[in-house]
Coordinates of C-alpha atoms and ligand atoms in Angstrom, one line a residue:
X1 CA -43.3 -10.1 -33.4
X2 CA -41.5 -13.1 -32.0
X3 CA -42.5 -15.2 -28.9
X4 CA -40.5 -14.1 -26.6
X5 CA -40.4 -10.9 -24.7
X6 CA -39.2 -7.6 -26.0
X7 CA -37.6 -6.8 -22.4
X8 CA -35.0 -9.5 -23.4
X9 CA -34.4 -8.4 -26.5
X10 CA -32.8 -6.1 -24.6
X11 CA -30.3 -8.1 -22.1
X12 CA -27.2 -10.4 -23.3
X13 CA -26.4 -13.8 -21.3
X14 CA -23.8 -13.4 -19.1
X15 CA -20.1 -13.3 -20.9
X16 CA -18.2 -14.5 -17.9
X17 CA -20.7 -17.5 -17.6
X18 CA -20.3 -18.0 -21.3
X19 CA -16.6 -17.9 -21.5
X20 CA -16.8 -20.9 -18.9
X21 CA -19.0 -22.7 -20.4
X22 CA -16.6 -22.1 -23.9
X23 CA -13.9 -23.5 -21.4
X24 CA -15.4 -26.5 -20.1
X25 CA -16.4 -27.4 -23.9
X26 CA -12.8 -27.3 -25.0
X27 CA -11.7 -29.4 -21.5
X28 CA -14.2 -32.1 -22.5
X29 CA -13.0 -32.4 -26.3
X30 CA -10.0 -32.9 -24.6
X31 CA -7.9 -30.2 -25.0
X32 CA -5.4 -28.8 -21.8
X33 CA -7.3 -26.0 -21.0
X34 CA -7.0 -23.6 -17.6
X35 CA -10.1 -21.4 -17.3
X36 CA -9.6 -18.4 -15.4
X37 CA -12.8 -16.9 -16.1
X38 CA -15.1 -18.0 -12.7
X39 CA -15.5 -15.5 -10.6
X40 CA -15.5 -18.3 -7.5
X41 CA -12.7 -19.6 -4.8
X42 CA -11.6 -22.7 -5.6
X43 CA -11.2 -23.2 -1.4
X44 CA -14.3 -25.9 -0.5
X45 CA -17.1 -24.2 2.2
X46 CA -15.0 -24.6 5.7
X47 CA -16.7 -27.4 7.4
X48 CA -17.9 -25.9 10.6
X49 CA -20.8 -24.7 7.6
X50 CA -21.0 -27.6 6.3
X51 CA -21.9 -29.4 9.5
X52 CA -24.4 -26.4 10.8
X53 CA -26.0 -27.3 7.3
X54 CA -26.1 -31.1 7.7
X55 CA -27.3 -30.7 11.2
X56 CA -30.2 -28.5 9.8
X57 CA -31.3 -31.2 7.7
X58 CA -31.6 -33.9 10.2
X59 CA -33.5 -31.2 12.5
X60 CA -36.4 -31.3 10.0
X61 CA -35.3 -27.1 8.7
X62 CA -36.7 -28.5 5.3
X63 CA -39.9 -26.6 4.9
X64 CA -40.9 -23.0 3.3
X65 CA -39.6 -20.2 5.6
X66 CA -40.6 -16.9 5.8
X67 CA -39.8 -15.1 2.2
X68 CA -36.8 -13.1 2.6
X69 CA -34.7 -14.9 5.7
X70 CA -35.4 -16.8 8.8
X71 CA -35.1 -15.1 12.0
X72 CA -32.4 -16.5 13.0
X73 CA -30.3 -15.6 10.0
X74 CA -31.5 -11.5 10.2
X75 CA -30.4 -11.8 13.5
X76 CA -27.3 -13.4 12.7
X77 CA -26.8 -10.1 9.6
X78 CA -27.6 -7.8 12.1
X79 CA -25.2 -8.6 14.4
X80 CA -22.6 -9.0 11.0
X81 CA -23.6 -4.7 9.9
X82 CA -23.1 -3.7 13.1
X83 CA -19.7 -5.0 14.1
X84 CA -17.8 -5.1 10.8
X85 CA -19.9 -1.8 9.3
X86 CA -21.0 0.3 12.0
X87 CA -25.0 -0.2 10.7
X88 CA -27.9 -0.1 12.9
X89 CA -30.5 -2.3 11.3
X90 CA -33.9 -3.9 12.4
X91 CA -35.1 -7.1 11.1
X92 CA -37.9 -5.6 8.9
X93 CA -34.6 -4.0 7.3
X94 CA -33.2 -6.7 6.5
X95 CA -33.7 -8.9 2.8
X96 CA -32.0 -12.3 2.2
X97 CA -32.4 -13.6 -1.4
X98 CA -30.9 -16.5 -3.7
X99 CA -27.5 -15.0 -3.8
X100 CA -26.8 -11.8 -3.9
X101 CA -27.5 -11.5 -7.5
X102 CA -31.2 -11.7 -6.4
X103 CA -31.0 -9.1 -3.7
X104 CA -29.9 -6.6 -7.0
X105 CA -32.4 -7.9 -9.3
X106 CA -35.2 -7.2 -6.4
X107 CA -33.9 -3.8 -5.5
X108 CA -33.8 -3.0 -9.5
X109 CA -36.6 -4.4 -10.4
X110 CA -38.9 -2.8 -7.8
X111 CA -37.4 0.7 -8.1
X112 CA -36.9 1.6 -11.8
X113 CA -39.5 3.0 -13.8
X114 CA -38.8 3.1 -17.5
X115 CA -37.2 6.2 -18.1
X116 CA -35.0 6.1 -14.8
X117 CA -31.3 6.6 -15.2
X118 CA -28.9 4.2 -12.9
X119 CA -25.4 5.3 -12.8
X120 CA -22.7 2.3 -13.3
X121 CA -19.2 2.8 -13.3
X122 CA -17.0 1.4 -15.9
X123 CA -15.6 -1.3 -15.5
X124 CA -19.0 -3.1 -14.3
X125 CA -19.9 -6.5 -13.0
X126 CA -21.6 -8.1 -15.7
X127 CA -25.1 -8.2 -14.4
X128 CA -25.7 -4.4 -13.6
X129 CA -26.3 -2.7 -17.5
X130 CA -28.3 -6.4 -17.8
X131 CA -30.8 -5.8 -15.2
X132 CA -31.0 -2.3 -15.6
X133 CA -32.3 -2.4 -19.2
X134 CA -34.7 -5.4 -18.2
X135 CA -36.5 -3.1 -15.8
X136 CA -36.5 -0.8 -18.3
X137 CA -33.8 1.4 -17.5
X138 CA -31.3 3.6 -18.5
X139 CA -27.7 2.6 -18.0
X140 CA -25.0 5.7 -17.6
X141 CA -21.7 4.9 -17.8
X142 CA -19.2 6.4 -16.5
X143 CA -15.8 5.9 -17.5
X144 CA -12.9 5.5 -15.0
X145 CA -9.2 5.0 -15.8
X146 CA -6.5 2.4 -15.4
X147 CA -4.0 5.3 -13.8
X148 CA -6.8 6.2 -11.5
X149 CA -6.4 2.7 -10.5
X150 CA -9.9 2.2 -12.2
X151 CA -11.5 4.3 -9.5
X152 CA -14.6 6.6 -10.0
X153 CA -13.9 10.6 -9.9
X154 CA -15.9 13.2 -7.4
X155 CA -16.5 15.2 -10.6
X156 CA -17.2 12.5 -12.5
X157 CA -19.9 11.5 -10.6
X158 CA -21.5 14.7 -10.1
X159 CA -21.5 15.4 -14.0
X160 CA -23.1 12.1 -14.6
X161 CA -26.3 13.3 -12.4
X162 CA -29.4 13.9 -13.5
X163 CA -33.5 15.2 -12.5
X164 CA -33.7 11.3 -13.9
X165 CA -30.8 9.4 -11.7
X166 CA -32.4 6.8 -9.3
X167 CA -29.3 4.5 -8.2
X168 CA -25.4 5.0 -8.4
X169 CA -24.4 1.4 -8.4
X170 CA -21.1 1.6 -6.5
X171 CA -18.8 -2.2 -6.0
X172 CA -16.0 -2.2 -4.1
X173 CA -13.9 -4.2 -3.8
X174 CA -14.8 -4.2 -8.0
X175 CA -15.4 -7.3 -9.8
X176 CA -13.8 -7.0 -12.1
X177 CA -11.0 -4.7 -11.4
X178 CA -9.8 -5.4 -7.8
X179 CA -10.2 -2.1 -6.9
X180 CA -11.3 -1.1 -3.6
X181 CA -12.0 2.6 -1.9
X182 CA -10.8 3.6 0.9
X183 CA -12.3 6.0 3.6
X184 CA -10.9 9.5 1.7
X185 CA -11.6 8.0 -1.6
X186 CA -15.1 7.1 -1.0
X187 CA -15.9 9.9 1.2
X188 CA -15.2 12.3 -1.7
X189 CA -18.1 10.6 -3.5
X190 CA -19.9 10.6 -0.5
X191 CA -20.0 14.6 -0.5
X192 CA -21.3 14.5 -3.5
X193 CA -24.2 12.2 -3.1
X194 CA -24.9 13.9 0.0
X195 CA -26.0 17.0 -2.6
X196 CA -28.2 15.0 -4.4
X197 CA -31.3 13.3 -1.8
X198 CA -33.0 11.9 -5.2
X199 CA -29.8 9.5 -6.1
X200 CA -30.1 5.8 -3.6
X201 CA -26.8 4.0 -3.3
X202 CA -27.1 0.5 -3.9
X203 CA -23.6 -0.6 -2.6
X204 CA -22.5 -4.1 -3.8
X205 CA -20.2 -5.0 -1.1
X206 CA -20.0 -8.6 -2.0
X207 CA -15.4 -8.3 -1.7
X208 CA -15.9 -6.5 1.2
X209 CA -13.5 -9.3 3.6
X210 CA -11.3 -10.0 0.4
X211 CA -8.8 -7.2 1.2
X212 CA -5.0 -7.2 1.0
X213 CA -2.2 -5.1 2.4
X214 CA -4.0 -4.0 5.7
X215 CA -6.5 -2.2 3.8
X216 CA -9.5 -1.2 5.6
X217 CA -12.6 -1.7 4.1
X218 CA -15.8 1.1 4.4
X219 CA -19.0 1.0 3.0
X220 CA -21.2 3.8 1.9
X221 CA -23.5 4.6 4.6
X222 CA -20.7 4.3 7.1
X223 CA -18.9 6.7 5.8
X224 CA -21.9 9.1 4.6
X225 CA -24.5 8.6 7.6
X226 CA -26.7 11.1 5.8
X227 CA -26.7 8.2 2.8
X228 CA -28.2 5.8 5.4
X229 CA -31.7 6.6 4.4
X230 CA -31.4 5.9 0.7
X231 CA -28.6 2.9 0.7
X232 CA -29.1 -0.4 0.0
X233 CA -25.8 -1.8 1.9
X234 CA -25.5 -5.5 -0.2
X235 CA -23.6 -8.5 0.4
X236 CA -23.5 -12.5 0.9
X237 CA -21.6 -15.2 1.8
X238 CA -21.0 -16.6 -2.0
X239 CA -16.8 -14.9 -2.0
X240 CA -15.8 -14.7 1.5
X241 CA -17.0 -17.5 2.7
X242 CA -16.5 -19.6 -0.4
X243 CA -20.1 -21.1 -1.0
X244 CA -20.8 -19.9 -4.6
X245 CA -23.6 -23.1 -5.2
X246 CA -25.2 -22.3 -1.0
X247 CA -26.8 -19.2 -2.9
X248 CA -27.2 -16.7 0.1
X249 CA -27.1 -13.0 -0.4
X250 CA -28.7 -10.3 1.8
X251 CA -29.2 -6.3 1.7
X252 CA -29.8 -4.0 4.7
X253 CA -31.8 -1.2 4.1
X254 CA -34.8 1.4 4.5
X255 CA -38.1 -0.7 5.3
X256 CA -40.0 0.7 2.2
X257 CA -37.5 -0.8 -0.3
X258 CA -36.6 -4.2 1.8
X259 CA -40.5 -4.5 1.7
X260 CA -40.7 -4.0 -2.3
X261 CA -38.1 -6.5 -2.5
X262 CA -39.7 -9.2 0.1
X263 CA -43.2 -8.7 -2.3
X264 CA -41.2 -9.2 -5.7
X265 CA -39.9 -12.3 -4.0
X266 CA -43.1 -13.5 -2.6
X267 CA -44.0 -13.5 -6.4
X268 CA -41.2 -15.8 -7.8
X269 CA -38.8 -17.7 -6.2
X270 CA -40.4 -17.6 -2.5
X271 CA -37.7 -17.7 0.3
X272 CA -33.8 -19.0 -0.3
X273 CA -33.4 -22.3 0.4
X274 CA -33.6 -23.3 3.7
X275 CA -30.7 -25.4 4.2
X276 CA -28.5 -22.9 3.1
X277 CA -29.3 -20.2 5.5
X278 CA -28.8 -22.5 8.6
X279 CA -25.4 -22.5 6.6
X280 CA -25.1 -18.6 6.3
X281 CA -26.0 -18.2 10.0
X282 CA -23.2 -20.1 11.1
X283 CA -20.1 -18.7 8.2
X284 CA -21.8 -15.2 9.7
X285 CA -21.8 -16.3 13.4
X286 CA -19.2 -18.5 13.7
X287 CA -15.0 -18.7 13.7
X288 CA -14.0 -16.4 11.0
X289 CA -10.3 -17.7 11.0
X290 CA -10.1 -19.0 7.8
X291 CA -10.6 -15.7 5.5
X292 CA -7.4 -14.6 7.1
X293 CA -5.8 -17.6 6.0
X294 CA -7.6 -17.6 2.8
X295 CA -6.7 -14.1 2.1
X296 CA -2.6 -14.5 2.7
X297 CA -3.1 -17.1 -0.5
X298 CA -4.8 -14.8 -2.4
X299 CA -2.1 -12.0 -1.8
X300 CA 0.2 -14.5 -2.8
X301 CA -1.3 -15.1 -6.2
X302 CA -2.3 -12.1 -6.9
X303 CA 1.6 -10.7 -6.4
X304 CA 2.7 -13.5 -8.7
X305 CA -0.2 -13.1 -11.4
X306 CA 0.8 -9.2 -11.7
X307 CA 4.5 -9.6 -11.0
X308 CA 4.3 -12.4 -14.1
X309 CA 1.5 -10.5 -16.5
X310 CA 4.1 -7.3 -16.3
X311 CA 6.5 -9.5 -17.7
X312 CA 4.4 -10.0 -20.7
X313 CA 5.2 -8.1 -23.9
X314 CA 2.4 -5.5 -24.3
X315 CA 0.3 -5.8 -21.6
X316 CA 0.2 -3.9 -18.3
X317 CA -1.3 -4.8 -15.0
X318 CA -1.8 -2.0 -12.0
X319 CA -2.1 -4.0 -8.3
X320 CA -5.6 -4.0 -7.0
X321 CA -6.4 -3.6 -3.5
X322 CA -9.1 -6.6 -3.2
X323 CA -11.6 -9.0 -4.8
X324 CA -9.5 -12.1 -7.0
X325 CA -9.4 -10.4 -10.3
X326 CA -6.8 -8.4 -12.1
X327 CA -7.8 -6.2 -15.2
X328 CA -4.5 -5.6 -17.3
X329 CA -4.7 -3.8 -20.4
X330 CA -3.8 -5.5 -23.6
X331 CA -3.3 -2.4 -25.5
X332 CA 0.1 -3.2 -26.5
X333 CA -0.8 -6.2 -27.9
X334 CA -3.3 -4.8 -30.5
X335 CA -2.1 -4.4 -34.0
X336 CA -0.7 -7.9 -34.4
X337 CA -1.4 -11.0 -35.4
X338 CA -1.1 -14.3 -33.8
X339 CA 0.7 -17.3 -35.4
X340 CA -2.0 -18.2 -36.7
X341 CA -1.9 -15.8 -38.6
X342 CA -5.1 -14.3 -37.0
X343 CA -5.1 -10.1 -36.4
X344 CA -5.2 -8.7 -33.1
X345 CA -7.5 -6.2 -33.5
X346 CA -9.6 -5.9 -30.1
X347 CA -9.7 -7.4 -26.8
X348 CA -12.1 -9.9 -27.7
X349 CA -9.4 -11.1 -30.4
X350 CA -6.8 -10.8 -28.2
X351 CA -8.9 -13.6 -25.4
X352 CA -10.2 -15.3 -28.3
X353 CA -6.8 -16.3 -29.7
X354 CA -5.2 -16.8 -26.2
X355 CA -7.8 -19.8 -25.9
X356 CA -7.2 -20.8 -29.5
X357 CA -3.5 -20.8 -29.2
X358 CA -2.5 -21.6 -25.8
X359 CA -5.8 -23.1 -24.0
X360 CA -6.1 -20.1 -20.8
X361 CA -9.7 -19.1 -21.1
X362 CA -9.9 -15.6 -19.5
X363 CA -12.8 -12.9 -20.3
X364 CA -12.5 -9.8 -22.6
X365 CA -12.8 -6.7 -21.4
X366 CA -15.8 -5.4 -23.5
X367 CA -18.1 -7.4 -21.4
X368 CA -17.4 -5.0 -18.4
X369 CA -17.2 -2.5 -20.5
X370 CA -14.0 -1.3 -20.8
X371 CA -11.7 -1.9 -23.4
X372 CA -8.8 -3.2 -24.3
X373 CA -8.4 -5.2 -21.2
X374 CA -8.9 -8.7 -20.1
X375 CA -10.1 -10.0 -16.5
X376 CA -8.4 -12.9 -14.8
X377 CA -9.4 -14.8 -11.6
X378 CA -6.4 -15.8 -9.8
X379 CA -8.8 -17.8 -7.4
X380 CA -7.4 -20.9 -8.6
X381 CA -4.5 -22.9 -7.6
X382 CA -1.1 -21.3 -7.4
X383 CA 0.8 -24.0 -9.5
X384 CA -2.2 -23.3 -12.2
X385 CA -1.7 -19.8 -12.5
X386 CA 1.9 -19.8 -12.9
X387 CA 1.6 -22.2 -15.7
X388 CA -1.4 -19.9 -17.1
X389 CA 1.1 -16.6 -17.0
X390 CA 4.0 -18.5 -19.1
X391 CA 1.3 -19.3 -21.2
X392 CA 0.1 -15.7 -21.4
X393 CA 3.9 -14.7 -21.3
X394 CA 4.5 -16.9 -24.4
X395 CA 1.7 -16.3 -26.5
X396 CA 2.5 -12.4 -26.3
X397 CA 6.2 -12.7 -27.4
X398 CA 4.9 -15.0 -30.5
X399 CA 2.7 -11.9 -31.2
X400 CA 3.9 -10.3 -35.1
Ligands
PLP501 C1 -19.7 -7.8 -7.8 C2 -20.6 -9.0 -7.6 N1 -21.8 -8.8 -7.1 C3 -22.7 -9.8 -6.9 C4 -22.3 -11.1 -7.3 C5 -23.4 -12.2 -7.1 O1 -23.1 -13.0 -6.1 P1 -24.0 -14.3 -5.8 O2 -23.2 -15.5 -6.3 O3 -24.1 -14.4 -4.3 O4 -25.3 -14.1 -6.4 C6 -21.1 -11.4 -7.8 C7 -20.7 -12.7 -8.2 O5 -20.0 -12.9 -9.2 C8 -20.2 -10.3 -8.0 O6 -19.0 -10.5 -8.5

């Protein structure tokens, strides 16, 4: 028996945080490396935030709050659920953790006995299976295809549940996909959860403003008010609003789970830092201008990144509706062998000699578990990208 703990025997680090990590290793030995791997804009935090968080400071707003969220800042989430989402909440429904990330790891943690089955569409965001298994959990995957557009299947669904199901972790738009439902789509999920009162819906709606196409986003328990009473509705200010490092996330929810969560908190990290939710009640409360503007650069990218990855020999890239990702499959390339003379045997391969060989770091599919693709972030620079996909472009055509 080792030291440390059997529970995380059972998790892996993260692989997209690893990849960049690989990245910025390669950068500093001085090789020309572009890393699309982060899942974070590279637009800075708009500066009316900024300035709502600096003013904070000089206030004196540098003390313990109360555990999960100021006042000010349920207030400020309320208001936020019912004008963009339709959602009645109270404040004693309302949870603000370290990023959203924490708001998941509380809900998970204080739900799942061992035993418990959580339902996770394929592909995942990283941290789902993870956090699962470290509450002891059962992960059940469910596979969805690239010419459904990677979206999850009525029936599908409904054969995955069991006596034992607790959560169906639904993301949309996904990381890492792009995918996003929309009202008919997610209502035919909907139905069937509505069978099935044991199954809560944690909805991870963290993409929810990055959109494209005059898509209209929904949510579960908007669509589904019968879900209301067993949905964790979850999201932050990390994508939209570009403040990855402010770590703010927030559920809304029924007041039995939200006060699980608040006691879970109370027992490790205490409330999110203070600073930073004076900064989440103004990117909730004040001009939301920029995502607008934000967003028309995404759209651009993402138009070029597909338009450009199509172009390359063997792989294939569907449009996604939201989120800055694309998941193209590489299954065209497998079966050959780099310059190198290296085989091309899986995706992992495939990502692996891309970094070797032309210096784009990018993360194999297998980590979201489903294979072969690849996920790129095209939140990065236009210029960048289009130098990343003749890159991608080239190393494919040298495939043998
Ligand atoms: C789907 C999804 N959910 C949750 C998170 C966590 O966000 P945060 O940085 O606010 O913890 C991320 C971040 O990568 C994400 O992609």
């Amino acid at each position: 028996m080792g030291f440390i703990a059997d529970s995380l025997n059972r998790i892996q680090p993260s692989s997209t945080i690893a990849v960049s990590m690989k990245a910025r290793e390669l950068k500093e030995q001085g090789r020309d490396i572009i890393a699309l791997s982060a899942g974070e804009p590279d637009f800075d935090t708009p500066d009316n935030i900024k300035e709502a968080a600096i003013a904070a400071i000089r206030r004196g707003e540098t003390k313990y709050t109360a555990v999960d969220g100021i006042a000010e800042l349920k207030q400020a989430i309320i208001k936020k659920f019912k004008r963009e989402n339709g959602l009645d909440y109270k404040p004693s429904q309302i949870s603000v953790g370290t990023g959203g990330k924490q708001v998941l790891f509380n809900a998970l943690i204080a739900t799942i006995n061992p035993g418990d089955e959580v339902i996770v569409p394929t592909p995942y965001w990283v941290s789902y299976p993870d956090i699962v298994m470290l509450a002891g959990g059962t992960p059940i995957f469910v596979a969805t295809t690239l010419e459904n557009n990677f979206k999850l299947r009525p029936e599908a669904l409904e054969r995955a549940i069991t006596k034992k199901t607790k959560w169906l972790i639904f993301n949309s738009p996904s990381n890492p996909s792009g995918a996003a439902y929309d009202h008919d789509e997610l209502k035919a999920l909907t139905d069937v959860l509505a069978e099935h009162p044991h199954v809560w819906v944690l909805s991870d709606d963290m993409y929810e403003h990055l959109v494209y196409d005059d898509f209209t986003f929904v949510t579960p328990a908007q669509a589904e008010p019968r879900l209301y009473e067993r949905t964790l509705t979850m999201n932050g200010v990390s994508k939209a609003y570009c403040m990855t490092g402010w770590r703010i996330g927030y559920g809304g929810g029924p007041e039995t789970l939200i006060k699980a969560m608040q006691k879970l908190q109370s027992q490790s990290t205490s409330n999110p830092s203070s600073v930073s939710q004076w900064a989440a009640v103004e990117a909730l409360s004040g001009s939301q201008d920029f995502i607008a503007r934000n967003n028309s650069i995404f759209k651009e990218r993402r138009d070029l990144v597909v338009s450009m990855l199509n172009q390359a020999k063997g792989i294939s890239c569907p449009t996604p509706e939201g989120a800055f990702y694309v998941y193209p499959s590489c299954a065209g390339a497998l079966g050959k062998k780099a310059p190198s003379g290296q085989p091309i045997l899986t995706d992992e391969m495939f990502v692996s000699a891309l970094l070797e060989s032309e210096g784009v770091a990018v993360v194999h599919g297998a980590a979201f578990g489903m294979e072969p693709h690849f996920r790129i972030s095209y939140a990065t620079a236009t210029h960048v990208l289009e130098d990343a996909c003749q890159r991608i472009q080239r190393f494919c055509a040298n495939l043998r």
